[in-house]
CSV table of N, CA and C in Angstrom, one decimal:
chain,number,residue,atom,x,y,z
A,25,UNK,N,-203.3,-26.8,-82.0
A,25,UNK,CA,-204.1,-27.2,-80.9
A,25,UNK,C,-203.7,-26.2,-79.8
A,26,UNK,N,-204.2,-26.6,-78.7
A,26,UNK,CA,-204.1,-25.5,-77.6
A,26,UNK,C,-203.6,-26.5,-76.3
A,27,UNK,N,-203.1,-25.9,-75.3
A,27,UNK,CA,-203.1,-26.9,-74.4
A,27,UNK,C,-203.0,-25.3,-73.3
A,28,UNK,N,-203.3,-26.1,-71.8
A,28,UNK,CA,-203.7,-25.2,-70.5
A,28,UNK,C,-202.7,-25.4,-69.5
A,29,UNK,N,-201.5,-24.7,-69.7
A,29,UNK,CA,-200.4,-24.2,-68.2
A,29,UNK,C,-200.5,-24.1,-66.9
A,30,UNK,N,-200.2,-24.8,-66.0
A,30,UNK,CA,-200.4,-24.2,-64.5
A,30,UNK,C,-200.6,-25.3,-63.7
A,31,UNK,N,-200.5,-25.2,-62.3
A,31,UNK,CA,-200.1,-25.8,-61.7
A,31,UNK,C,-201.1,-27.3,-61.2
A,32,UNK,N,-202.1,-28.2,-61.1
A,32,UNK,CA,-202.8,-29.3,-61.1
A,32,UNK,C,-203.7,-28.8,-59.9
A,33,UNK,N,-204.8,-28.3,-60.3
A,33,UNK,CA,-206.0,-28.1,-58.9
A,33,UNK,C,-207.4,-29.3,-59.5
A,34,UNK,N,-208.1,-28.6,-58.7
A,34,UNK,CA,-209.3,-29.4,-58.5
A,34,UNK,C,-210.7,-28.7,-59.4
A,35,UNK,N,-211.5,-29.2,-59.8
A,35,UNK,CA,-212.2,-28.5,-60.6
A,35,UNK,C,-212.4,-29.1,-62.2
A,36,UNK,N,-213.0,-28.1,-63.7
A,36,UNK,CA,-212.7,-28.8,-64.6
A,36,UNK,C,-211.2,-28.6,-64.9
A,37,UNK,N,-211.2,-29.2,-66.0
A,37,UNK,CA,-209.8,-29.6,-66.8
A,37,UNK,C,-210.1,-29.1,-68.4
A,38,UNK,N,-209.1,-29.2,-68.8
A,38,UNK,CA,-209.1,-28.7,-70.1
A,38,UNK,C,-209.9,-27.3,-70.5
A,39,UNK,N,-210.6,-27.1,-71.4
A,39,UNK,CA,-210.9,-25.6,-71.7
A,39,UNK,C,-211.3,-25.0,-70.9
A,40,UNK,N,-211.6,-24.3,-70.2
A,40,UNK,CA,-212.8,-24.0,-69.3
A,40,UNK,C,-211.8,-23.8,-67.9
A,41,UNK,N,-210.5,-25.0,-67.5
A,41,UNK,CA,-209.7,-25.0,-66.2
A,41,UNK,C,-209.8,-23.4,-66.1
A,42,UNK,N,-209.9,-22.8,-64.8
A,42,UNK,CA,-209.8,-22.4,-63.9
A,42,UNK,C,-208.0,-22.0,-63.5
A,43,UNK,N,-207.3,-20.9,-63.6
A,43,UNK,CA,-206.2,-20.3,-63.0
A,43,UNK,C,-204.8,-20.7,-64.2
A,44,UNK,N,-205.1,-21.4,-65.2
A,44,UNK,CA,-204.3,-22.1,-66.0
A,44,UNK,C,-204.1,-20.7,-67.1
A,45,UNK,N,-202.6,-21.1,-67.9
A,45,UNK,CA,-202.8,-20.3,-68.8
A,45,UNK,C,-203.1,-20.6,-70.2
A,46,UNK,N,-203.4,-19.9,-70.8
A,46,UNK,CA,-204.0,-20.7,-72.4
A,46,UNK,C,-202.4,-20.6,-73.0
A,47,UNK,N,-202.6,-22.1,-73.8
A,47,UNK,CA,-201.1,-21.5,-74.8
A,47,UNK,C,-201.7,-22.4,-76.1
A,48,UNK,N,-201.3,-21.6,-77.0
A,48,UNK,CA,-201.6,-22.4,-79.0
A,48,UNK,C,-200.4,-22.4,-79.3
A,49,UNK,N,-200.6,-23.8,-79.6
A,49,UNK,CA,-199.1,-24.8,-80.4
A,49,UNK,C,-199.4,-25.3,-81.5
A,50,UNK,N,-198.6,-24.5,-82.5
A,50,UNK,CA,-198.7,-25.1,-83.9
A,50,UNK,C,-197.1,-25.6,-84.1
A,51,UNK,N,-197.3,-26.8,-84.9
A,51,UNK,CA,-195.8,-27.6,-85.1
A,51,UNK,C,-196.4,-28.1,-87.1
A,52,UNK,N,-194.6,-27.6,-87.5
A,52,UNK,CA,-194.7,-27.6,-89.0
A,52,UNK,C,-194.6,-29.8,-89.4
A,53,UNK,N,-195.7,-30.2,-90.0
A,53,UNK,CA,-196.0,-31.7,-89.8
A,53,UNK,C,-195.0,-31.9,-91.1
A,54,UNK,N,-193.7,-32.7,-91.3
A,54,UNK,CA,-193.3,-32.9,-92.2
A,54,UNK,C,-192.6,-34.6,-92.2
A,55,UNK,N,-194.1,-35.1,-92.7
A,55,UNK,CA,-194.3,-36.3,-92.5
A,55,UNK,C,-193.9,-37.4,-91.2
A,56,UNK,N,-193.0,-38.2,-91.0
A,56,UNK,CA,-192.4,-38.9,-89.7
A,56,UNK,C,-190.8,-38.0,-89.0
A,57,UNK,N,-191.7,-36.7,-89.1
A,57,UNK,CA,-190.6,-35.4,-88.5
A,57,UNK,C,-191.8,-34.3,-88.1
A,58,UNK,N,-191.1,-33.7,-87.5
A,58,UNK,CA,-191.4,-32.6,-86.9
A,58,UNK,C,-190.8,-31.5,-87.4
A,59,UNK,N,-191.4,-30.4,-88.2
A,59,UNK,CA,-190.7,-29.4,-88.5
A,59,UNK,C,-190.6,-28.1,-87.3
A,60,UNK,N,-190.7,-26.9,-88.0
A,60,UNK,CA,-190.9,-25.4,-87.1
A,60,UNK,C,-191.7,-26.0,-86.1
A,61,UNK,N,-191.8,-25.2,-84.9
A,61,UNK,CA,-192.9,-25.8,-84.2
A,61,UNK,C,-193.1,-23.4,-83.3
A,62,UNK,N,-194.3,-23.2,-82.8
A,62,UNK,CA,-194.5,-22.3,-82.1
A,62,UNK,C,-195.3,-22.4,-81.5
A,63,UNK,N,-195.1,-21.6,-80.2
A,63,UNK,CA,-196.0,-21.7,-79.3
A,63,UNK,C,-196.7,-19.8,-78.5
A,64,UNK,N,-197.2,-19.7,-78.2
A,64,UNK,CA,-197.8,-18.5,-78.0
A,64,UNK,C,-199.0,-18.6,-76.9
A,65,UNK,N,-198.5,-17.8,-75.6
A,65,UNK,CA,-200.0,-17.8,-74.7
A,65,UNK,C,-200.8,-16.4,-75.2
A,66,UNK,N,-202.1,-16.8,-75.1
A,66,UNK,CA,-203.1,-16.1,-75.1
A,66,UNK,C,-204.5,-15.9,-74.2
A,67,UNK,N,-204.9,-15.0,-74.2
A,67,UNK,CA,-205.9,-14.3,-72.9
A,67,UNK,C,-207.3,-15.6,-73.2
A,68,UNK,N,-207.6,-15.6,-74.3
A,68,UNK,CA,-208.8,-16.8,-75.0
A,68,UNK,C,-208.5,-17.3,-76.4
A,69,UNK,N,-208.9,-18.3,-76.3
A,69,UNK,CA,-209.0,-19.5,-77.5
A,69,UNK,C,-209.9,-18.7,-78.4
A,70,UNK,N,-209.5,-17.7,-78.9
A,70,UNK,CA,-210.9,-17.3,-79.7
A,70,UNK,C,-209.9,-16.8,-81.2
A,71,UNK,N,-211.1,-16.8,-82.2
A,71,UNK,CA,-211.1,-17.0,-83.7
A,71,UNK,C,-210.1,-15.4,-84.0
A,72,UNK,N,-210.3,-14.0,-83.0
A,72,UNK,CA,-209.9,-13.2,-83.1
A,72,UNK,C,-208.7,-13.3,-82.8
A,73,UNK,N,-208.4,-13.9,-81.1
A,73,UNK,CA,-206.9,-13.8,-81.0
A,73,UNK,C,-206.0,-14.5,-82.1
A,74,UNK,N,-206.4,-15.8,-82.7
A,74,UNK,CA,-205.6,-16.7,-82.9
A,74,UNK,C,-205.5,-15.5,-85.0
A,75,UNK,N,-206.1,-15.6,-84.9
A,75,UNK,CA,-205.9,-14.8,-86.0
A,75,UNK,C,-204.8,-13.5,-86.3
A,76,UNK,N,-205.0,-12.8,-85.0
A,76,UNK,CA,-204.0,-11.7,-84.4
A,76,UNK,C,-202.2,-12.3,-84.4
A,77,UNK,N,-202.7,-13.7,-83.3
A,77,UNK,CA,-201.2,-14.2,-83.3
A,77,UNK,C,-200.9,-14.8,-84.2
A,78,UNK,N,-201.5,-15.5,-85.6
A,78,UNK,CA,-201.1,-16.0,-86.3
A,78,UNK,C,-200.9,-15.9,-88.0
A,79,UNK,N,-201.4,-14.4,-88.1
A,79,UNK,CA,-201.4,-13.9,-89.2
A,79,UNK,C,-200.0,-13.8,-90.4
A,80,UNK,N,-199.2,-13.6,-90.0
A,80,UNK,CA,-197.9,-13.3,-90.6
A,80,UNK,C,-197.0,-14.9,-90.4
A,81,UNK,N,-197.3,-15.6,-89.7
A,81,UNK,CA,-196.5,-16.6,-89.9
A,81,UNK,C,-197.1,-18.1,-90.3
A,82,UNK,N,-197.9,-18.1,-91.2
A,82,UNK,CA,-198.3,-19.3,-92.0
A,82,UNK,C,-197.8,-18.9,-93.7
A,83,UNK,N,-197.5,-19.9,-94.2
A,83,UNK,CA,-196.9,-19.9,-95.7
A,83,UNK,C,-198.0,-19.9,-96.5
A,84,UNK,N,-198.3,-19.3,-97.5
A,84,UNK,CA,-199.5,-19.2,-98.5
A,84,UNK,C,-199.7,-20.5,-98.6
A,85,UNK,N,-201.4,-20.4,-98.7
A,85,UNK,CA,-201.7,-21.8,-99.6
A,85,UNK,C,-201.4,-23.3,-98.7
A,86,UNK,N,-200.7,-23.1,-97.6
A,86,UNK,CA,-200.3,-24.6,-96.7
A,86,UNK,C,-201.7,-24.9,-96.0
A,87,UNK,N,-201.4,-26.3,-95.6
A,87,UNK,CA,-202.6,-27.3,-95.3
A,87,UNK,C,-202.5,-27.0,-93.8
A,88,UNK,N,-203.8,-26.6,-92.7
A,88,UNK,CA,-203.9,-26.3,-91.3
A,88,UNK,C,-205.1,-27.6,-91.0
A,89,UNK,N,-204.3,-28.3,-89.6
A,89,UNK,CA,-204.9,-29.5,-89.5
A,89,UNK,C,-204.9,-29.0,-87.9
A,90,UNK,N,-206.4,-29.1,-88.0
A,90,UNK,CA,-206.4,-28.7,-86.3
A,90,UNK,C,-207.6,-29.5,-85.4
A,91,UNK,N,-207.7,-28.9,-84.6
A,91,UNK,CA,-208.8,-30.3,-83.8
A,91,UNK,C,-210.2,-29.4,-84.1
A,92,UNK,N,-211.5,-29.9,-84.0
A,92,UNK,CA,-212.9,-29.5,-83.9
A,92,UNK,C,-213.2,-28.0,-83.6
A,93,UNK,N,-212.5,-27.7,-82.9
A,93,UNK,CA,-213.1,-26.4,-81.9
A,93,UNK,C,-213.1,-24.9,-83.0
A,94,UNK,N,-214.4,-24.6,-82.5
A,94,UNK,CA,-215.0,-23.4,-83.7
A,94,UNK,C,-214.1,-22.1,-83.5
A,95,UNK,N,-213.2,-21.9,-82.5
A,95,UNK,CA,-212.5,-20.9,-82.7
A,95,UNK,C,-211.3,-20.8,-83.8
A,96,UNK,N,-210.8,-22.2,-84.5
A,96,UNK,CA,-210.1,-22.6,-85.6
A,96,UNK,C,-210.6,-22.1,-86.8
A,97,UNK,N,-212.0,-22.0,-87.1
A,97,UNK,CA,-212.3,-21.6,-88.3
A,97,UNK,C,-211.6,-20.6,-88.7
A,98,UNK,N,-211.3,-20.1,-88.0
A,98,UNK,CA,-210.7,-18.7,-88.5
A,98,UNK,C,-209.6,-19.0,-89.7
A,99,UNK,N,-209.0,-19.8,-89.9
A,99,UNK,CA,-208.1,-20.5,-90.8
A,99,UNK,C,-208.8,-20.6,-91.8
A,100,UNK,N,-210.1,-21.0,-92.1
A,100,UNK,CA,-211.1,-20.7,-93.0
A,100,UNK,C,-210.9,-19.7,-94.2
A,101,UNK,N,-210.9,-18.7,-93.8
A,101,UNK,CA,-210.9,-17.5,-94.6
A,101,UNK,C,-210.0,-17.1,-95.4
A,102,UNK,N,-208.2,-17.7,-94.8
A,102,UNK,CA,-207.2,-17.7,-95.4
A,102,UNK,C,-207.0,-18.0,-96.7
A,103,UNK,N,-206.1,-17.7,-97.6
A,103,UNK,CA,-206.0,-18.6,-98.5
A,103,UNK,C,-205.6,-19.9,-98.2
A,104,UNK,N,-205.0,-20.5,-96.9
A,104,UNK,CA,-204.6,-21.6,-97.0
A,104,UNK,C,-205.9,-22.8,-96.5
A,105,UNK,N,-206.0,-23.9,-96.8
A,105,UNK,CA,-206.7,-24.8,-96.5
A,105,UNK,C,-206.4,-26.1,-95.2
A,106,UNK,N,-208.0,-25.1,-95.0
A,106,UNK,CA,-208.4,-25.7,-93.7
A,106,UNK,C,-208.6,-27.1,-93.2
A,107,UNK,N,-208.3,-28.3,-92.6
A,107,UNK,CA,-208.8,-29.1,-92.2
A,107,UNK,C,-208.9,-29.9,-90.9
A,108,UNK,N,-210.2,-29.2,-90.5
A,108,UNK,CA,-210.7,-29.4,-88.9
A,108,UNK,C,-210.5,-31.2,-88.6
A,109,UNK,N,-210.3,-31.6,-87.8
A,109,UNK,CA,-210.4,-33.1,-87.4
A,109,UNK,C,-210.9,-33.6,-86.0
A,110,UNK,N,-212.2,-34.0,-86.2
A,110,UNK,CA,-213.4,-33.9,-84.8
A,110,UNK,C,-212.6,-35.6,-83.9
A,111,UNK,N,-212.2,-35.0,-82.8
A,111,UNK,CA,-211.8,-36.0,-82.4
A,111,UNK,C,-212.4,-36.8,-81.6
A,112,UNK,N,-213.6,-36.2,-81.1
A,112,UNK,CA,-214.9,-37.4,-80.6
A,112,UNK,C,-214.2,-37.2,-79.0
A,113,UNK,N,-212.9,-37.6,-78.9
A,113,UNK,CA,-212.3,-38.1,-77.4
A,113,UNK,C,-210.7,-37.4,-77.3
A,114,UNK,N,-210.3,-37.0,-76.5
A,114,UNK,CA,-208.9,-36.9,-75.6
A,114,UNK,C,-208.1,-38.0,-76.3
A,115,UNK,N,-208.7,-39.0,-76.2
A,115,UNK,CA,-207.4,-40.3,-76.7
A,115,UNK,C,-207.7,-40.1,-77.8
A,116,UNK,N,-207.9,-39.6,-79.0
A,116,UNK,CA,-207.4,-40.0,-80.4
A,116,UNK,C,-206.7,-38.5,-80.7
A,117,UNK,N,-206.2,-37.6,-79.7
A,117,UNK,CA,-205.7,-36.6,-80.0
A,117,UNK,C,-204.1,-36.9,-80.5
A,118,UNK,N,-203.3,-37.4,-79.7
A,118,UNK,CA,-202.0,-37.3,-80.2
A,118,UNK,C,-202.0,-38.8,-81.1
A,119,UNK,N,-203.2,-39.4,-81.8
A,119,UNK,CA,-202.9,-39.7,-83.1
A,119,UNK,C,-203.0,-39.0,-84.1
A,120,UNK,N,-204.4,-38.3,-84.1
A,120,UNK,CA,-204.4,-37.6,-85.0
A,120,UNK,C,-203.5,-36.3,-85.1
A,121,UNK,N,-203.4,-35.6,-84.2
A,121,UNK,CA,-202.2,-34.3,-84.0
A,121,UNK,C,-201.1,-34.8,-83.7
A,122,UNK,N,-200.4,-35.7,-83.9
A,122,UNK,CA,-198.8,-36.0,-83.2
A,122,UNK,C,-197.5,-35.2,-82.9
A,123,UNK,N,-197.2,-34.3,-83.6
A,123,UNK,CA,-196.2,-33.4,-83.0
A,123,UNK,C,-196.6,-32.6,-82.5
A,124,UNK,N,-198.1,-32.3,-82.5
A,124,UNK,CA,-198.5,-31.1,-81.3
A,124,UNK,C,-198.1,-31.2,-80.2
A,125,UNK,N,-199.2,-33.0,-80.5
A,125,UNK,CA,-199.1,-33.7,-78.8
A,125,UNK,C,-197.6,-34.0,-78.4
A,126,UNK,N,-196.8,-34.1,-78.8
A,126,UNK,CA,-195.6,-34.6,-78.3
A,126,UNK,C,-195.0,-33.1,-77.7
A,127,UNK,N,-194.7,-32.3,-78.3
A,127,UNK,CA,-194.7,-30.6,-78.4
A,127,UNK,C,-195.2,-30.6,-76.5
A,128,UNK,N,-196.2,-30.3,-76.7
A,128,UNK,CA,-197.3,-30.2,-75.6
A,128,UNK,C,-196.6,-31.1,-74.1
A,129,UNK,N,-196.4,-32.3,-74.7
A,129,UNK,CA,-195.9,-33.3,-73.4
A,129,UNK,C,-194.4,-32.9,-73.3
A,130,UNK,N,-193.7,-32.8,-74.5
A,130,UNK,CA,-192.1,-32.1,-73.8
A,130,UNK,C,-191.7,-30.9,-73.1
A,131,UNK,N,-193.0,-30.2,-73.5
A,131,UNK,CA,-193.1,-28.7,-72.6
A,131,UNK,C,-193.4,-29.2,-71.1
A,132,UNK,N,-194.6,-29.6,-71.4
A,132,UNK,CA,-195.3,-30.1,-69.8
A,132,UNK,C,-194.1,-30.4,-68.7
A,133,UNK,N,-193.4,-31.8,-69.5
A,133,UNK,CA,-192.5,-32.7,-69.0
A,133,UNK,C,-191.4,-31.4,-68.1
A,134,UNK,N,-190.4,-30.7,-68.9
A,134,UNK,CA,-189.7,-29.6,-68.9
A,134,UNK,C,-190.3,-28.7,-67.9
A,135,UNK,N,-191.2,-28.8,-67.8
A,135,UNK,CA,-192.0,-27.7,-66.6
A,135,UNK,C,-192.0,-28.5,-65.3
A,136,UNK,N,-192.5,-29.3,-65.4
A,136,UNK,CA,-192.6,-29.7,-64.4
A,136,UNK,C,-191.3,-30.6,-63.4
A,137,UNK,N,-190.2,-30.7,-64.4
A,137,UNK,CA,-188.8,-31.8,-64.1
A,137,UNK,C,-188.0,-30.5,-63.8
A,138,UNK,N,-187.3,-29.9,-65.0
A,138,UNK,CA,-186.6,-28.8,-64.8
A,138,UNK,C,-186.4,-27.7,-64.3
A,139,UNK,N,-187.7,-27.1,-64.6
A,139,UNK,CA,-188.1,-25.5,-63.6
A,139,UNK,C,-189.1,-26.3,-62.8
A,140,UNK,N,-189.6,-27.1,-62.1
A,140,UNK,CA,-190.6,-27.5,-61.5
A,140,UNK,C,-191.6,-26.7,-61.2
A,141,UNK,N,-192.1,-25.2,-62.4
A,141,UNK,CA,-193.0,-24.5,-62.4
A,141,UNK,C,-192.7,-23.4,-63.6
A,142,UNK,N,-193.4,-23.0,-63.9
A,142,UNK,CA,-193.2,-21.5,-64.5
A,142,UNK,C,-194.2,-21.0,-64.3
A,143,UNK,N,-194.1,-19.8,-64.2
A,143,UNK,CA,-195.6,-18.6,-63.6
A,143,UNK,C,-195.7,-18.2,-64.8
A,144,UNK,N,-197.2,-17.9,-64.6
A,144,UNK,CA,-197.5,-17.3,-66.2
A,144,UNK,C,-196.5,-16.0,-66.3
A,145,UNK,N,-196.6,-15.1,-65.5
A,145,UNK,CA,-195.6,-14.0,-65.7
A,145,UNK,C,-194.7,-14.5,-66.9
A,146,UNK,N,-193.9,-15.3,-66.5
A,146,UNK,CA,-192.5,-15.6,-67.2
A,146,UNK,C,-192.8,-16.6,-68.3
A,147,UNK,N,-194.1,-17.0,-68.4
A,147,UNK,CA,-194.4,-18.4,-69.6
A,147,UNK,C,-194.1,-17.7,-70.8
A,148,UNK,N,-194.5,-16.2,-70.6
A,148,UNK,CA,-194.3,-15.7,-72.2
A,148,UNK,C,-192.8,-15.4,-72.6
A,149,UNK,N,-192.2,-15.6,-71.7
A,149,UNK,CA,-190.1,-15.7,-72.3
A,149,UNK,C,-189.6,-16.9,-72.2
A,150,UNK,N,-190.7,-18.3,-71.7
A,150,UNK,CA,-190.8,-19.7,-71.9
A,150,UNK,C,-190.6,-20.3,-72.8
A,151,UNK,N,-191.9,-19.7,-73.4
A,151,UNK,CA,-192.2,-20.4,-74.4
A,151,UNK,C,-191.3,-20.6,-75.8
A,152,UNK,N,-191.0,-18.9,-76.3
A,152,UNK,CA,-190.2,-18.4,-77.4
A,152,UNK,C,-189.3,-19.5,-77.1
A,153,UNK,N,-188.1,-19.2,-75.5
A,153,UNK,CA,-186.9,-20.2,-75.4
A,153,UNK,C,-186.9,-21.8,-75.7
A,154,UNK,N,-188.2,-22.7,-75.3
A,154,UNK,CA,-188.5,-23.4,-75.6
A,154,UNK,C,-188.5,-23.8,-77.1
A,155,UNK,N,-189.6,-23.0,-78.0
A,155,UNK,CA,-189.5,-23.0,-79.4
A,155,UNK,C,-187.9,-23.2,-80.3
A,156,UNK,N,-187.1,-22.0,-79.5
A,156,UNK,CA,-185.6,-21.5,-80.1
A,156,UNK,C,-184.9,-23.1,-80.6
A,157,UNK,N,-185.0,-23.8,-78.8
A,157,UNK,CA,-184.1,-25.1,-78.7
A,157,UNK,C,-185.0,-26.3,-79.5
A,158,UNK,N,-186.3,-26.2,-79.6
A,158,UNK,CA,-186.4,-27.4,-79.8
A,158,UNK,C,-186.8,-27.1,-82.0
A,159,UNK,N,-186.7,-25.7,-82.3
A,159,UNK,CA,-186.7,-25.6,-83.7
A,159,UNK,C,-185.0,-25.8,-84.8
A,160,UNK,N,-184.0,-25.6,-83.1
A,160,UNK,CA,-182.6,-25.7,-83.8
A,160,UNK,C,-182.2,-27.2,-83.4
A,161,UNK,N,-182.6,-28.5,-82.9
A,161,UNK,CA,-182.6,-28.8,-82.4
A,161,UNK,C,-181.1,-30.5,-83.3
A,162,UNK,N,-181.4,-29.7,-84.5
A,162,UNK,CA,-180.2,-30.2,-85.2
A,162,UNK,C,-179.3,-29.9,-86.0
A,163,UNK,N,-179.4,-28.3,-85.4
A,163,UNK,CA,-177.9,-27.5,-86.0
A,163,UNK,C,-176.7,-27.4,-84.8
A,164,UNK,N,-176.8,-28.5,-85.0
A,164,UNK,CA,-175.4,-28.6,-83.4
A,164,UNK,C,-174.3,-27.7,-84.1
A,165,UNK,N,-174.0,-27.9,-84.8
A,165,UNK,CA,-172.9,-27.4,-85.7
A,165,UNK,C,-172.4,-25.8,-85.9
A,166,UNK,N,-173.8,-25.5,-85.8
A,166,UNK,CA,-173.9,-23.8,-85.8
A,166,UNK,C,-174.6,-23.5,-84.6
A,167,UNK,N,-174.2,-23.9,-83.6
A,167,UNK,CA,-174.8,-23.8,-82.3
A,167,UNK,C,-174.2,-22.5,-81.4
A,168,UNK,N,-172.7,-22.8,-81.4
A,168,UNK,CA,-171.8,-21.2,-80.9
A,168,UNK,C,-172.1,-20.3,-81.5
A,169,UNK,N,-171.5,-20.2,-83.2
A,169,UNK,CA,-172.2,-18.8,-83.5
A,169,UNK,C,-173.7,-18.3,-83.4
A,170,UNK,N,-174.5,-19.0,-83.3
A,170,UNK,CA,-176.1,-18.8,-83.1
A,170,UNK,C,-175.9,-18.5,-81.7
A,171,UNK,N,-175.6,-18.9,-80.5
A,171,UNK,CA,-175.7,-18.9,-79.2
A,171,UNK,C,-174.9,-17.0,-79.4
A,172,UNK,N,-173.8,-16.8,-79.7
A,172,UNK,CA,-172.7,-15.7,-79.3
A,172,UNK,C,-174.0,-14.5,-80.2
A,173,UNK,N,-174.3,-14.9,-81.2
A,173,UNK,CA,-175.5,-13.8,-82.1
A,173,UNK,C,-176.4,-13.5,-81.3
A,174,UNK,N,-176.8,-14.6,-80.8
A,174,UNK,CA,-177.9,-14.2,-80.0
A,174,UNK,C,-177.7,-13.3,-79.2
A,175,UNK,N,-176.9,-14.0,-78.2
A,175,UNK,CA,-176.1,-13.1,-77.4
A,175,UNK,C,-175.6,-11.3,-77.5
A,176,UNK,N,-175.4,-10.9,-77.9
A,176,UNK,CA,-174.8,-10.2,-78.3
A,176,UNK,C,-176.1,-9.0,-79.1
A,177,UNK,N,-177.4,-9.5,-79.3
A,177,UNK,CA,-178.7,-9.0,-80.2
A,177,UNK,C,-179.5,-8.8,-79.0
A,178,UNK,N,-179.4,-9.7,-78.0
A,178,UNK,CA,-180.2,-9.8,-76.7
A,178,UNK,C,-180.2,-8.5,-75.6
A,179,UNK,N,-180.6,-7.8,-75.3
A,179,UNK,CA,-180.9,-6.8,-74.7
A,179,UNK,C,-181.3,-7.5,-73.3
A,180,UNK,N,-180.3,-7.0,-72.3
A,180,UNK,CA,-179.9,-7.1,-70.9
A,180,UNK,C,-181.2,-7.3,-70.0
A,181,UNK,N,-181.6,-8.4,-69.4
A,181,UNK,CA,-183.1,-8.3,-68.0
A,181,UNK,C,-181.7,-8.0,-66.8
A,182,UNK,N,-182.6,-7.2,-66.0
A,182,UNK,CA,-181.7,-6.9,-64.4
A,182,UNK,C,-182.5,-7.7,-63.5
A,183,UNK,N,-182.3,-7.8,-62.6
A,183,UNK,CA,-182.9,-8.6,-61.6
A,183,UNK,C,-183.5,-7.9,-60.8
A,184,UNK,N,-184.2,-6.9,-60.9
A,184,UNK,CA,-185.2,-6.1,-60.7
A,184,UNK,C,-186.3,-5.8,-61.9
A,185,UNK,N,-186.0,-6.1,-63.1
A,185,UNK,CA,-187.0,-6.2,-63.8
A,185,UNK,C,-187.5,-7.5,-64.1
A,186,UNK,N,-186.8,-8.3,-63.9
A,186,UNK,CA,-187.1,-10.2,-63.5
A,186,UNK,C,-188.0,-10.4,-62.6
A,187,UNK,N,-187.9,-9.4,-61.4
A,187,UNK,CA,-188.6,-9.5,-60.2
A,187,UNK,C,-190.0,-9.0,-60.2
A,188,UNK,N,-189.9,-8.0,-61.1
A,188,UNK,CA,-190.9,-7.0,-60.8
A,188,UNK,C,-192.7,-7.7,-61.4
């Protein structure tokens, strides 16, 4: 599914909002769990981008359960199998999508509590860190050495290229 970034104005809502950033959230559905989950902003909701960002990271042959909107078909074509789900209304979304929607509202939530914003600028080093914590989110165990690896693989921001 997709959901729209940025800060609460006046005007439409949802696709179409005005100043927001686009972001597509796919979360691995593994039954009353939540598996992998990603997230990715993009310029438009369209059949081309989503294909661009999502080419290399779906498993052959797996089941894509997504809401109505014709820019999804693109999943069509894949070997894997497609299944659109017209949800008529807003409220039957996080029944029928559930870890998207939850996905979607613990970002929101986090944006809005924690950083009490993120500018699109910086959403795209957001997001990934987002994804990182909430895909490890039960390897406590191997938490240090993952953190010090990372660490140590991560290539230095200054605070002039933070700024810029």
């Amino acid at each position: 599914d997709d959901t729209y970034l940025g800060a609460p104005r006046t005007g439409k809502r949802g696709r179409g909002a005005g100043g927001k950033a686009k972001v597509v959230v796919a979360v691995e559905n593994r039954g009353n769990k939540a598996g992998f989950a990603t997230m990715c902003q993009v310029e438009q909701v369209s059949a081309e981008e989503l294909h661009h960002k999502f080419q290399g990271q779906l498993e052959p042959r797996c089941r894509i359960r997504t809401d109505g909107w014709k820019a999804y078909g693109v999943f069509e074509i894949s070997e894997s199998k497609h299944e659109p789900v017209i949800l008529g209304s807003g409220k039957n979304a996080a029944k029928l999508l559930p870890w998207v929607h939850t996905l979607i509202s613990n970002i929101k939530g986090n944006i809005r509590g924690v950083y009490h914003g993120v500018s699109s600028k910086h959403l795209k080093l957001y997001l990934p860190e987002f994804c990182y914590r909430f895909n490890r989110r039960f390897w406590g165990s191997q938490l240090f050495d993952r953190l010090l690896k990372a660490y140590l693989c991560t290539v230095s921001i200054t605070l002039s290229e933070l700024r810029a």
